[in-house]
PDB file of C-alpha atoms in Angstrom:
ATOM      1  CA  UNK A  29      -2.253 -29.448  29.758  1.00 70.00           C
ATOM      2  CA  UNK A  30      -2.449 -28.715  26.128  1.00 74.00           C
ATOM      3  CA  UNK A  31      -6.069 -30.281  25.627  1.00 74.00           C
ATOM      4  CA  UNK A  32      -6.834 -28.078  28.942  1.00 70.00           C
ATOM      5  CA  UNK A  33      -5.836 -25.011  26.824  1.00 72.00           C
ATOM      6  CA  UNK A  34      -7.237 -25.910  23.902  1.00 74.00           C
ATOM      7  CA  UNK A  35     -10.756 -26.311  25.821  1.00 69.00           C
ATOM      8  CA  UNK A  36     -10.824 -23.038  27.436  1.00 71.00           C
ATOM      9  CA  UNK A  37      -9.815 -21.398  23.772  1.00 67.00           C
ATOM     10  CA  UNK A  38     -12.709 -22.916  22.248  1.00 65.00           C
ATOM     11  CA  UNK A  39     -15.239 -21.824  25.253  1.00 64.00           C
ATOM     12  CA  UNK A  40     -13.873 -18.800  24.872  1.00 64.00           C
ATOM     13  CA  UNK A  41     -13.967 -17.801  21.237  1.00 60.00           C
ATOM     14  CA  UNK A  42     -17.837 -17.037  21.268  1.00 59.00           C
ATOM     15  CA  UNK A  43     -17.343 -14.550  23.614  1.00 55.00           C
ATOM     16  CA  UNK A  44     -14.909 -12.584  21.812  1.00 52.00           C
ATOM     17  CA  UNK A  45     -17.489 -11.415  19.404  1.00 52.00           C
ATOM     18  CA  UNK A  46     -16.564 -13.071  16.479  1.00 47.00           C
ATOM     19  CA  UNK A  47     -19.262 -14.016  13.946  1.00 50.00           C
ATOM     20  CA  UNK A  48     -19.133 -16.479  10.684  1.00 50.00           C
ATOM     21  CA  UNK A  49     -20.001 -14.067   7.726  1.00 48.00           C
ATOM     22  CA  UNK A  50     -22.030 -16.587   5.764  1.00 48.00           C
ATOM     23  CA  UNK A  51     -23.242 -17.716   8.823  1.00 46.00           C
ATOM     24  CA  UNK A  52     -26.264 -20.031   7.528  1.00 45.00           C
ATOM     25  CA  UNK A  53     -25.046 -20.764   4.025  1.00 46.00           C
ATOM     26  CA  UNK A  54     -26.658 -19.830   0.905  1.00 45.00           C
ATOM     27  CA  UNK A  55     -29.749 -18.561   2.722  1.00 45.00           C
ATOM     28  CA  UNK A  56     -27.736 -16.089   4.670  1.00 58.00           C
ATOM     29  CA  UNK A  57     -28.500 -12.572   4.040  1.00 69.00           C
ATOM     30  CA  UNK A  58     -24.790 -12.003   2.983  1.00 76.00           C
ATOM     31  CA  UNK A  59     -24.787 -14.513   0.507  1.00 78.00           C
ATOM     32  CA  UNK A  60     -28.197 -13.756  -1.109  1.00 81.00           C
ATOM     33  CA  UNK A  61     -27.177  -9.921  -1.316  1.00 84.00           C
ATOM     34  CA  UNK A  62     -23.637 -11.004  -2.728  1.00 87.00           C
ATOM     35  CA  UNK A  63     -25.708 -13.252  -5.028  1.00 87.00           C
ATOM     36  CA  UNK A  64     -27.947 -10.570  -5.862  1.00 89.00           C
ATOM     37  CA  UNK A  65     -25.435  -7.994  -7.537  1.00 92.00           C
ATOM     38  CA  UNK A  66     -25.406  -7.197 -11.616  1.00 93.00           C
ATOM     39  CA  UNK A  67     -21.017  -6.592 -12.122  1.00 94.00           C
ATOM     40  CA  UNK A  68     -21.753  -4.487 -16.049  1.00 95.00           C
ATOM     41  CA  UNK A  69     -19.174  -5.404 -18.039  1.00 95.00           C
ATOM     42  CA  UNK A  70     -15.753  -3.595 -17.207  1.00 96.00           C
ATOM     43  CA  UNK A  71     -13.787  -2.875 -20.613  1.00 95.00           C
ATOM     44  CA  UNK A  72     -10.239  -4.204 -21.281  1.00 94.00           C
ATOM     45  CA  UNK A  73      -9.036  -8.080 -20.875  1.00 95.00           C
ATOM     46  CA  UNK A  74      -8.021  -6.845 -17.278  1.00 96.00           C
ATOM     47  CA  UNK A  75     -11.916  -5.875 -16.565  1.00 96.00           C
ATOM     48  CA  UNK A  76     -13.020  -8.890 -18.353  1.00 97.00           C
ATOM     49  CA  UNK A  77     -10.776 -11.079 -15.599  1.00 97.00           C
ATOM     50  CA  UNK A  78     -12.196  -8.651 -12.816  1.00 97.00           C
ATOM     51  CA  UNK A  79     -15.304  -9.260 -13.859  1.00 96.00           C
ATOM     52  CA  UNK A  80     -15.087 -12.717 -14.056  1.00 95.00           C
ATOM     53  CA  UNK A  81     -13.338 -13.315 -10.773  1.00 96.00           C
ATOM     54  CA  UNK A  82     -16.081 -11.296  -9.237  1.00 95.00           C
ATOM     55  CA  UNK A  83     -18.653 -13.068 -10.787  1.00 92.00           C
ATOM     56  CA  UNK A  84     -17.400 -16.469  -9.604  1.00 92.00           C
ATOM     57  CA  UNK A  85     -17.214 -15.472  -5.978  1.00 91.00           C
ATOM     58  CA  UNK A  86     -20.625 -14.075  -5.870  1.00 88.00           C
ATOM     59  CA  UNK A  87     -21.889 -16.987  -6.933  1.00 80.00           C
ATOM     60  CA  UNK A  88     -23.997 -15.535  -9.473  1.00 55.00           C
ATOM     61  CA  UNK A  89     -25.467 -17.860 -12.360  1.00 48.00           C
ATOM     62  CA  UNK A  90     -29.097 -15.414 -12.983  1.00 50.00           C
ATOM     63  CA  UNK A  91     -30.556 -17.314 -10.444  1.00 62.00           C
ATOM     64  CA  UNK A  92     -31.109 -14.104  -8.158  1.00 69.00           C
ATOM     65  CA  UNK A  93     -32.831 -10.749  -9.834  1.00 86.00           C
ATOM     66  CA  UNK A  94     -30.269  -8.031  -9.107  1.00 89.00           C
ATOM     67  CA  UNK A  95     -30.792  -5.546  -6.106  1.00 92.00           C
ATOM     68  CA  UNK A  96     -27.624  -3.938  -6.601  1.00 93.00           C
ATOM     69  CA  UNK A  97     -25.292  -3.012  -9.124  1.00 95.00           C
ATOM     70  CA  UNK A  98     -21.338  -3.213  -8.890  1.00 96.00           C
ATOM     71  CA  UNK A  99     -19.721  -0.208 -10.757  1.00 97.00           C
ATOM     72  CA  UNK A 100     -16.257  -1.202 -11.416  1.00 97.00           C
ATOM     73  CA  UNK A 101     -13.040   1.260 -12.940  1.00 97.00           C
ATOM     74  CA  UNK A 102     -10.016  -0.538 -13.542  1.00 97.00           C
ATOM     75  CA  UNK A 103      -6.484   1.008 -13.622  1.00 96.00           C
ATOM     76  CA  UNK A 104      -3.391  -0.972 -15.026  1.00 94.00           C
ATOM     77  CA  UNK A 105       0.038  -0.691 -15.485  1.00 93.00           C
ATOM     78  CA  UNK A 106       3.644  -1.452 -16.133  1.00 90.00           C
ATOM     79  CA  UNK A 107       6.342   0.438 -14.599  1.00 88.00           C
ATOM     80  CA  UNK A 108      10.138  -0.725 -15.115  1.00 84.00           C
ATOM     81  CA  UNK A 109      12.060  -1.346 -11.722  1.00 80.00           C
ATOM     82  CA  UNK A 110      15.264  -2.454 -12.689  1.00 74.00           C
ATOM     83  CA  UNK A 111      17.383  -0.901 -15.399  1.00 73.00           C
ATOM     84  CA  UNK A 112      20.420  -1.454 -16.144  1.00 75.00           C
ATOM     85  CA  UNK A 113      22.928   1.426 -17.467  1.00 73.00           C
ATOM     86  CA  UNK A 114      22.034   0.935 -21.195  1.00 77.00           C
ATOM     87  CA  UNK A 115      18.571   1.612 -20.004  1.00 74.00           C
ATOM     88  CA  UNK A 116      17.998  -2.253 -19.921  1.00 76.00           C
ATOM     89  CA  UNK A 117      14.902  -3.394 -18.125  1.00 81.00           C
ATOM     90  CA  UNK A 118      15.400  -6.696 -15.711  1.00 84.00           C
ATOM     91  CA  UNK A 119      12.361  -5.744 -13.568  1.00 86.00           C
ATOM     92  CA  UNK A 120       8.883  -4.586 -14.005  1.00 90.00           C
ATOM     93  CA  UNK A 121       6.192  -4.197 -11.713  1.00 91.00           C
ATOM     94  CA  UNK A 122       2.265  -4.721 -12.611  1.00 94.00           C
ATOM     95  CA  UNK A 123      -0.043  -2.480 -10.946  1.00 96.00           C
ATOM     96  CA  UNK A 124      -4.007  -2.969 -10.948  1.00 96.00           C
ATOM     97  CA  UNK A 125      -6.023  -0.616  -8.980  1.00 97.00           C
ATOM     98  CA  UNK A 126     -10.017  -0.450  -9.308  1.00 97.00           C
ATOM     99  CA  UNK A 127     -12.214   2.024  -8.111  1.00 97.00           C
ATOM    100  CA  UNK A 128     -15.758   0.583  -7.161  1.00 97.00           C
ATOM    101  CA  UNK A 129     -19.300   1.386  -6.232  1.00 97.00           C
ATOM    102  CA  UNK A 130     -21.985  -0.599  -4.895  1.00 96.00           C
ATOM    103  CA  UNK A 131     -25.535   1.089  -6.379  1.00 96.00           C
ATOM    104  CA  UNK A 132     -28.618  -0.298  -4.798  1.00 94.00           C
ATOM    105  CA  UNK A 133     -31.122  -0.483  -7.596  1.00 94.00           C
ATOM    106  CA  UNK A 134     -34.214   0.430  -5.535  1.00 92.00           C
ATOM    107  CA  UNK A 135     -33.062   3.821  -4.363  1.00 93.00           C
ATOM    108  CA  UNK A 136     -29.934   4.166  -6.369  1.00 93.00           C
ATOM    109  CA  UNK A 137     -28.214   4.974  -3.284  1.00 94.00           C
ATOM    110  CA  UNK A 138     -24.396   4.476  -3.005  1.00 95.00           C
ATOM    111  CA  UNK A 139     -23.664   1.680  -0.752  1.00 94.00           C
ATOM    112  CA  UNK A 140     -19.949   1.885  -0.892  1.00 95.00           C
ATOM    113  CA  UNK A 141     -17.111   3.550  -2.860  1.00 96.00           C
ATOM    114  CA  UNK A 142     -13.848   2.037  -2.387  1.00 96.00           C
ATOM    115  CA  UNK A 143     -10.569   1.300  -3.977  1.00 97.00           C
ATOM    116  CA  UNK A 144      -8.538  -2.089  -4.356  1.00 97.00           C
ATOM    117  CA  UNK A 145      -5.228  -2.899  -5.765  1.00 96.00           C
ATOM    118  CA  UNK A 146      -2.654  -5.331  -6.232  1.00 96.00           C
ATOM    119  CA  UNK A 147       0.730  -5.298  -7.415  1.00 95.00           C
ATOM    120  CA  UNK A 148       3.343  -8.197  -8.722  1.00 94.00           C
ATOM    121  CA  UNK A 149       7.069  -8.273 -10.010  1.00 91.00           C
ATOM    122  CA  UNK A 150       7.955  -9.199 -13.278  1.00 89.00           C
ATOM    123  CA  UNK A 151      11.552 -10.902 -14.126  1.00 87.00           C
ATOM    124  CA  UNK A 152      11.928  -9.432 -17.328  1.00 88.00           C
ATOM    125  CA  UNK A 153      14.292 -11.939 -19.091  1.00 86.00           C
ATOM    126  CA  UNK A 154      16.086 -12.624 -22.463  1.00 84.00           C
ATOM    127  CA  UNK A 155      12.989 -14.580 -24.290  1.00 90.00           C
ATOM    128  CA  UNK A 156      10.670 -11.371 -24.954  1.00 88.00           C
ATOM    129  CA  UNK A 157       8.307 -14.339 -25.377  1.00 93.00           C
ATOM    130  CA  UNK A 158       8.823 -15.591 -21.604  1.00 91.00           C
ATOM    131  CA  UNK A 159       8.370 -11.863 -20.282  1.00 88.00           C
ATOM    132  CA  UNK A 160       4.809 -11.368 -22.351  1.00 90.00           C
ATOM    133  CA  UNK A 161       3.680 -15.239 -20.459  1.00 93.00           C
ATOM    134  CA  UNK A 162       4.723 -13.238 -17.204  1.00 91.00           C
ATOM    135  CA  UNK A 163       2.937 -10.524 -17.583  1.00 91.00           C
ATOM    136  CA  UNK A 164      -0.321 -12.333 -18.387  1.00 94.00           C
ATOM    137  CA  UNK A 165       0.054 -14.485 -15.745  1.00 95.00           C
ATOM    138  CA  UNK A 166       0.868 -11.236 -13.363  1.00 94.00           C
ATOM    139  CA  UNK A 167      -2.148  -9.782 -14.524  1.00 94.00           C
ATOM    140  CA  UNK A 168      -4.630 -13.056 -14.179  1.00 96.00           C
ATOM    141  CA  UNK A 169      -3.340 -13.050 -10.502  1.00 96.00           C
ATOM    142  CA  UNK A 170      -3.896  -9.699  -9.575  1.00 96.00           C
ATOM    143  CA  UNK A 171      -7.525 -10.022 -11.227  1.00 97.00           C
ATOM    144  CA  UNK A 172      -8.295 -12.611  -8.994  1.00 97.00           C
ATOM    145  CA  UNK A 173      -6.723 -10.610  -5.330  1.00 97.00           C
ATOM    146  CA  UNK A 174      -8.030  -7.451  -6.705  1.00 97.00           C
ATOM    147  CA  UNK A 175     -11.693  -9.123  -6.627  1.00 97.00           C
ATOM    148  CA  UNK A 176     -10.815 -11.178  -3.749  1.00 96.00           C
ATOM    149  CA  UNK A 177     -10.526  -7.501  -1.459  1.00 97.00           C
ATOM    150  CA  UNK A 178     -13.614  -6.296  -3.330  1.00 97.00           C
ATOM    151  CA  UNK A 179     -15.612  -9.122  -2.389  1.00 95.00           C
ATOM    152  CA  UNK A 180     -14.612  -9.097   1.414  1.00 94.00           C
ATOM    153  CA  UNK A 181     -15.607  -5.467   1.886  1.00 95.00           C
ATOM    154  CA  UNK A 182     -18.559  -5.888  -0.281  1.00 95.00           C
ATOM    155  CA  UNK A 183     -19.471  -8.722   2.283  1.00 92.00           C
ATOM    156  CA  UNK A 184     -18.529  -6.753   5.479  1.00 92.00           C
ATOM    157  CA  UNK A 185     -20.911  -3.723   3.739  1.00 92.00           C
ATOM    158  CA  UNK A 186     -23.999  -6.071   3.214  1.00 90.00           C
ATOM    159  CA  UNK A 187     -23.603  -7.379   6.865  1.00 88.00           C
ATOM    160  CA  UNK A 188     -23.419  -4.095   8.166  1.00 87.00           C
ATOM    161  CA  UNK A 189     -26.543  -3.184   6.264  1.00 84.00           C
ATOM    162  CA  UNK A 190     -28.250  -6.367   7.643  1.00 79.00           C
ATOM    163  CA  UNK A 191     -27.626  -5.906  11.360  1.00 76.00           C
ATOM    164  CA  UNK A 192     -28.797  -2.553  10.802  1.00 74.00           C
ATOM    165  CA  UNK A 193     -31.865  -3.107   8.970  1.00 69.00           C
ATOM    166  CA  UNK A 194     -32.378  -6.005  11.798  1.00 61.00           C
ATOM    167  CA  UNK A 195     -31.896  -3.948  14.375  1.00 54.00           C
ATOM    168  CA  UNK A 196     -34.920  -1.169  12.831  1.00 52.00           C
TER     169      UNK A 196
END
């Protein structure tokens, strides 16, 4: 009974629309576009993460000359969450937020303008030392989501644009 069910899922996933997005590997139009964007270099050891994270996942090494650019503004910061009543901290919370724009370089059009953001708790504890590790590795972290949500609309943006310039 189960392998029956498990048959009829798999005939019918096609025909629920679903697509792979790098459908065709490298040579897919998503992942030469994604290949083909220039990230400038964001300012601050949070934009050099970013920047790096972004880099990473879109594969780029020079190999591709740049069609678009990826304007990046980064936002961070610590807020307390816990305090005690001699204004004590025991919890912080990390906030990164970036503000983005994909530029094609031919027209200069704006492609997309979107936010991301990420947020972690802290345990703030008695070795100040321990607290400063935390909040590096907090931030590292939400480098790597933040560009992990800018990547998958960046993607869904450059399919859009494909099917549309396929279907001119």
């Amino acid at each position: 009974m189960r392998a029956l069910l498990a048959l009829i899922a798999l005939v019918a996933l096609p025909s629920c629309g679903l697509q792979p997005m790098y459908a065709g590997g490298g040579s897919a139009s998503v992942a030469q576009g994604m290949a083909a964007i220039d990230v400038p270099a964001i300012p601050g050891r949070e934009g050099w993460l970013v920047r790096n994270a972004l880099e990473e996942r879109f594969g780029a090494g020079g190999e591709a000359t740049p069609q678009y650019r990826l304007d990046v503004r980064l936002d961070d910061a610590l807020e307390a969450l816990g305090v005690l009543n001699d204004d004590t901290i025991t919890r912080e919370r990390r906030i990164l937020r970036a503000r983005y724009q994909l530029v094609d370089l031919a027209t200069g059009e704006i492609l997309l303008d979107a936010t991301a953001g990420a947020d972690a708790g802290i345990d703030v504890v008695s070795s100040e030392y321990a607290t400063i590790a935390a909040e590096q590795s907090a931030l590292e972290n939400l480098a790597k989501e933040v560009a992990d949500r800018m990547v998958t609309r960046i993607a869904l943006t450059l399919r859009q644009r494909a099917s549309e310039d396929g279907a001119r």
